[in-house]
XYZ file of N, CA, C and O in Angstrom:
428
model
N 122.538 152.886 122.869
C 122.198 151.501 123.105
C 123.353 150.828 123.846
O 124.481 150.827 123.376
N 123.026 150.241 124.947
C 124.055 149.638 125.767
C 124.142 148.140 125.469
O 123.137 147.453 125.325
N 125.358 147.643 125.388
C 125.551 146.215 125.150
C 125.285 145.388 126.400
O 124.955 144.213 126.310
N 125.404 145.970 127.549
C 125.197 145.229 128.788
C 123.749 144.802 128.974
O 123.478 143.719 129.465
N 122.834 145.605 128.563
C 121.424 145.325 128.811
C 120.674 144.872 127.558
O 119.457 144.892 127.554
N 121.364 144.453 126.535
C 120.720 144.005 125.308
C 120.014 142.679 125.568
O 120.612 141.717 126.044
N 118.712 142.621 125.243
C 117.927 141.418 125.549
C 118.303 140.232 124.648
O 118.038 139.090 124.998
N 118.911 140.480 123.503
C 119.300 139.385 122.613
C 120.596 138.711 123.048
O 120.841 137.553 122.741
N 121.434 139.415 123.726
C 122.708 138.857 124.182
C 122.611 138.224 125.560
O 123.539 137.538 125.991
N 121.507 138.421 126.240
C 121.361 137.934 127.600
C 121.512 136.399 127.703
O 122.201 135.930 128.608
N 120.917 135.584 126.816
C 121.099 134.127 126.942
C 122.556 133.693 126.762
O 122.972 132.686 127.329
N 123.335 134.426 126.007
C 124.723 134.045 125.755
C 125.653 134.402 126.917
O 126.819 134.036 126.905
N 125.127 135.114 127.901
C 125.925 135.425 129.083
C 125.961 134.247 130.052
O 126.858 134.160 130.876
N 125.009 133.334 129.913
C 124.986 132.143 130.751
C 125.999 131.143 130.184
O 125.831 130.616 129.087
N 127.057 130.885 130.913
C 128.154 130.046 130.438
C 127.704 128.605 130.209
O 128.175 127.924 129.290
N 126.791 128.098 131.024
C 126.317 126.729 130.869
C 125.523 126.551 129.578
O 125.657 125.545 128.885
N 124.702 127.518 129.263
C 123.936 127.473 128.024
C 124.875 127.559 126.819
O 124.718 126.824 125.849
N 125.835 128.420 126.916
C 126.800 128.579 125.828
C 127.598 127.298 125.600
O 127.753 126.840 124.464
N 128.069 126.689 126.670
C 128.823 125.429 126.538
C 127.922 124.315 126.010
O 128.339 123.504 125.169
N 126.694 124.281 126.448
C 125.753 123.261 125.968
C 125.496 123.400 124.471
O 125.466 122.413 123.734
N 125.299 124.616 123.999
C 125.070 124.853 122.567
C 126.293 124.454 121.760
O 126.180 123.779 120.726
N 127.471 124.823 122.236
C 128.698 124.446 121.534
C 128.843 122.931 121.507
O 129.196 122.338 120.482
N 128.546 122.271 122.620
C 128.643 120.815 122.694
C 127.679 120.140 121.716
O 128.061 119.209 120.998
N 126.454 120.599 121.670
C 125.456 120.007 120.774
C 125.857 120.212 119.318
O 125.788 119.286 118.497
N 126.298 121.385 118.976
C 126.739 121.651 117.598
C 127.931 120.771 117.254
O 128.004 120.186 116.168
N 128.864 120.655 118.182
C 130.044 119.816 117.949
C 129.636 118.356 117.726
O 130.111 117.697 116.806
N 128.751 117.838 118.546
C 128.348 116.431 118.443
C 127.527 116.163 117.181
O 127.601 115.078 116.620
N 126.745 117.140 116.744
C 125.924 116.923 115.559
C 126.727 116.983 114.262
O 126.423 116.265 113.313
N 127.744 117.834 114.198
C 128.378 118.083 112.915
C 129.872 117.770 112.842
O 130.368 117.392 111.786
N 130.612 117.932 113.920
C 132.067 117.869 113.814
C 132.706 116.619 114.419
O 133.831 116.279 114.072
N 132.061 115.948 115.307
C 132.653 114.814 116.006
C 132.780 113.608 115.073
O 132.106 113.509 114.048
N 133.651 112.670 115.426
C 133.827 111.447 114.626
C 132.560 110.599 114.639
O 132.325 109.812 113.719
N 131.753 110.726 115.650
C 130.482 109.999 115.743
C 129.294 110.933 115.504
O 128.250 110.784 116.121
N 129.446 111.862 114.610
C 128.422 112.883 114.391
C 127.180 112.294 113.735
O 127.181 111.202 113.193
N 126.125 113.075 113.786
C 124.861 112.669 113.187
C 125.006 112.489 111.682
O 124.417 111.577 111.103
N 125.784 113.335 111.042
C 125.969 113.234 109.596
C 126.631 111.915 109.211
O 126.224 111.252 108.248
N 127.649 111.525 109.954
C 128.331 110.260 109.663
C 127.394 109.082 109.925
O 127.349 108.130 109.143
N 126.639 109.142 111.010
C 125.672 108.077 111.293
C 124.628 107.980 110.187
O 124.228 106.878 109.802
N 124.206 109.097 109.683
C 123.218 109.092 108.593
C 123.802 108.439 107.342
O 123.135 107.628 106.694
N 125.036 108.776 107.000
C 125.696 108.160 105.844
C 125.849 106.660 106.035
O 125.586 105.873 105.118
N 126.269 106.259 107.216
C 126.466 104.835 107.488
C 125.148 104.066 107.462
O 125.089 102.939 106.957
N 124.092 104.663 107.980
C 122.783 104.007 107.946
C 122.280 103.831 106.518
O 121.708 102.797 106.180
N 122.487 104.827 105.679
C 122.056 104.687 104.282
C 122.905 103.634 103.568
O 122.392 102.867 102.743
N 124.178 103.544 103.900
C 125.031 102.514 103.304
C 124.602 101.121 103.764
O 124.594 100.174 102.975
N 124.222 101.003 105.024
C 123.728 99.719 105.539
C 122.457 99.308 104.809
O 122.287 98.142 104.444
N 121.559 100.259 104.579
C 120.327 99.951 103.850
C 120.631 99.485 102.429
O 120.021 98.529 101.937
N 121.574 100.141 101.767
C 121.955 99.724 100.419
C 122.534 98.320 100.425
O 122.229 97.499 99.548
N 123.363 98.026 101.411
C 123.961 96.692 101.505
C 122.918 95.626 101.824
O 122.999 94.498 101.312
N 121.928 95.966 102.626
C 120.844 95.020 102.918
C 120.038 94.726 101.658
O 119.655 93.580 101.408
N 119.781 95.758 100.843
C 119.073 95.552 99.577
C 119.891 94.657 98.646
O 119.349 93.763 97.987
N 121.187 94.912 98.594
C 122.064 94.103 97.758
C 122.107 92.659 98.249
O 122.100 91.720 97.456
N 122.125 92.487 99.541
C 122.126 91.149 100.139
C 120.858 90.389 99.753
O 120.920 89.206 99.397
N 119.714 91.059 99.810
C 118.447 90.428 99.432
C 118.435 90.067 97.948
O 117.950 89.007 97.560
N 118.984 90.943 97.114
C 119.070 90.662 95.682
C 119.885 89.395 95.427
O 119.488 88.529 94.657
N 121.028 89.292 96.099
C 121.876 88.127 95.901
C 121.245 86.863 96.468
O 121.446 85.769 95.926
N 120.469 86.959 97.527
C 119.742 85.793 98.029
C 118.756 85.285 96.989
O 118.627 84.081 96.774
N 118.041 86.221 96.356
C 117.093 85.817 95.315
C 117.815 85.189 94.130
O 117.340 84.211 93.550
N 118.965 85.750 93.762
C 119.752 85.189 92.660
C 120.246 83.777 92.998
O 120.253 82.900 92.144
N 120.638 83.562 94.243
C 121.088 82.238 94.668
C 119.945 81.234 94.580
O 120.134 80.103 94.104
N 118.756 81.641 95.005
C 117.597 80.745 94.915
C 117.277 80.414 93.458
O 116.957 79.276 93.124
N 117.378 81.426 92.589
C 117.118 81.192 91.170
C 118.170 80.255 90.582
O 117.831 79.343 89.812
N 119.429 80.432 90.960
C 120.489 79.555 90.458
C 120.332 78.134 90.980
O 120.607 77.165 90.258
N 119.890 77.991 92.230
C 119.641 76.645 92.768
C 118.547 75.942 91.977
O 118.642 74.742 91.700
N 117.499 76.692 91.619
C 116.415 76.106 90.822
C 116.943 75.697 89.445
O 116.590 74.620 88.936
N 117.795 76.533 88.843
C 118.374 76.190 87.541
C 119.267 74.959 87.640
O 119.250 74.094 86.757
N 120.050 74.861 88.707
C 120.900 73.688 88.900
C 120.073 72.425 89.091
O 120.434 71.347 88.605
N 118.958 72.573 89.779
C 118.075 71.419 89.972
C 117.514 70.950 88.637
O 117.409 69.752 88.380
N 117.142 71.908 87.788
C 116.647 71.543 86.448
C 117.736 70.871 85.634
O 117.474 69.929 84.896
N 118.964 71.355 85.731
C 120.066 70.793 84.941
C 120.539 69.439 85.467
O 121.269 68.730 84.773
N 120.131 69.075 86.659
C 120.573 67.793 87.205
C 119.830 66.617 86.560
O 120.281 65.484 86.669
N 118.714 66.892 85.881
C 117.995 65.813 85.195
C 118.480 65.720 83.749
O 119.022 66.670 83.181
N 118.287 64.557 83.167
C 118.716 64.315 81.783
C 117.937 65.209 80.811
O 118.509 65.779 79.880
N 116.640 65.344 81.045
C 115.817 66.173 80.149
C 116.209 67.649 80.257
O 116.236 68.369 79.259
N 116.489 68.086 81.453
C 116.889 69.477 81.645
C 118.214 69.773 80.973
O 118.400 70.842 80.378
N 119.154 68.848 81.072
C 120.456 69.027 80.432
C 120.312 69.073 78.919
O 120.925 69.906 78.256
N 119.481 68.187 78.377
C 119.283 68.167 76.920
C 118.615 69.455 76.452
O 119.025 70.052 75.451
N 117.612 69.914 77.188
C 116.920 71.152 76.823
C 117.890 72.337 76.834
O 117.888 73.165 75.922
N 118.727 72.419 77.865
C 119.704 73.499 77.960
C 120.692 73.456 76.796
O 120.989 74.474 76.173
N 121.197 72.262 76.470
C 122.165 72.126 75.381
C 121.536 72.505 74.048
O 122.177 73.144 73.208
N 120.311 72.129 73.841
C 119.629 72.459 72.574
C 119.358 73.965 72.465
O 119.544 74.552 71.409
N 118.908 74.591 73.548
C 118.539 76.007 73.484
C 119.751 76.928 73.469
O 119.770 77.921 72.741
N 120.753 76.640 74.266
C 121.885 77.547 74.408
C 122.999 77.291 73.398
O 123.640 78.221 72.934
N 123.252 76.022 73.098
C 124.388 75.685 72.237
C 123.964 75.092 70.902
O 124.808 74.664 70.130
N 122.680 75.057 70.628
C 122.122 74.575 69.361
C 122.629 73.164 69.026
O 122.918 72.857 67.884
N 122.740 72.334 70.034
C 123.158 70.952 69.807
C 121.976 70.175 69.256
O 120.824 70.526 69.462
N 122.287 69.078 68.578
C 121.232 68.276 67.961
C 121.618 66.814 68.030
O 122.763 66.451 68.276
N 120.629 65.993 67.811
C 120.863 64.560 67.725
C 121.271 64.221 66.302
O 121.123 65.023 65.379
N 121.789 63.007 66.130
C 122.144 62.585 64.770
C 120.878 62.475 63.930
O 119.803 62.165 64.433
N 121.035 62.723 62.638
C 119.925 62.679 61.672
C 118.813 63.663 62.038
O 117.643 63.386 61.817
N 119.187 64.781 62.600
C 118.222 65.794 62.983
C 118.707 67.140 62.451
O 119.894 67.410 62.444
N 117.797 67.934 61.985
C 118.152 69.262 61.485
C 117.537 70.323 62.392
O 116.440 70.154 62.908
N 118.262 71.417 62.538
C 117.784 72.523 63.363
C 117.649 73.753 62.480
O 118.553 74.082 61.720
N 116.526 74.423 62.601
C 116.300 75.669 61.893
C 116.179 76.785 62.920
O 115.339 76.736 63.804
N 117.030 77.776 62.790
C 117.010 78.909 63.716
C 116.332 80.071 63.015
O 116.784 80.540 61.977
N 115.259 80.503 63.608
C 114.485 81.606 63.037
C 114.770 82.844 63.869
O 114.526 82.879 65.069
N 115.298 83.873 63.227
C 115.568 85.127 63.910
C 114.677 86.204 63.321
O 114.596 86.363 62.108
N 114.037 86.920 64.191
C 113.185 88.007 63.761
C 114.004 89.287 63.671
O 115.013 89.445 64.329
N 113.556 90.195 62.843
C 114.308 91.419 62.598
C 114.514 92.237 63.875
O 115.569 92.817 64.080
N 113.518 92.258 64.725
C 113.652 93.058 65.947
C 114.554 92.390 66.990
O 114.962 93.021 67.951
N 114.891 91.125 66.819
C 115.771 90.460 67.777
C 117.237 90.487 67.344
O 118.110 90.103 68.113
N 117.506 90.941 66.119
C 118.888 90.999 65.639
C 119.566 92.236 66.182
O 118.965 93.297 66.309
N 120.849 92.096 66.484
C 121.617 93.243 66.963
C 122.102 94.039 65.756
O 122.558 93.472 64.770
N 122.005 95.341 65.876
C 122.487 96.219 64.815
C 123.655 97.035 65.337
O 124.015 96.937 66.502
N 124.242 97.843 64.489
C 125.379 98.673 64.891
C 124.951 99.720 65.921
O 125.748 100.159 66.731
N 123.692 100.117 65.920
C 123.198 101.133 66.850
C 123.002 100.569 68.257
O 122.963 101.305 69.212
N 122.824 99.244 68.368
C 122.641 98.622 69.681
C 123.981 98.463 70.351
O 124.912 97.900 69.833
N 124.088 98.982 71.559
C 125.337 98.830 72.332
C 125.044 98.161 73.640
O 124.120 98.299 74.269
């Protein structure tokens, strides 16, 4: 079997094809601007866009809460629910259900 006439090695004798294959492999995997790095950066951009949208929704929700707290009734409701504040001559009864209590197993 002669190496000169091997049909499998014939394409690799063309220097332009060989350089082109090396160039494509280099650009896809080894270069600073490779496809792999672009893929990682694109997925990171998508994650950041999702995070940005989440924070936009949180900002809108906080604006709505601030709007509620800007009224006298909203402020009183918040103080009563969160800090158990009361008016004079008023009693508050806090009812806790067994499933809402924290136990040692809850972390």
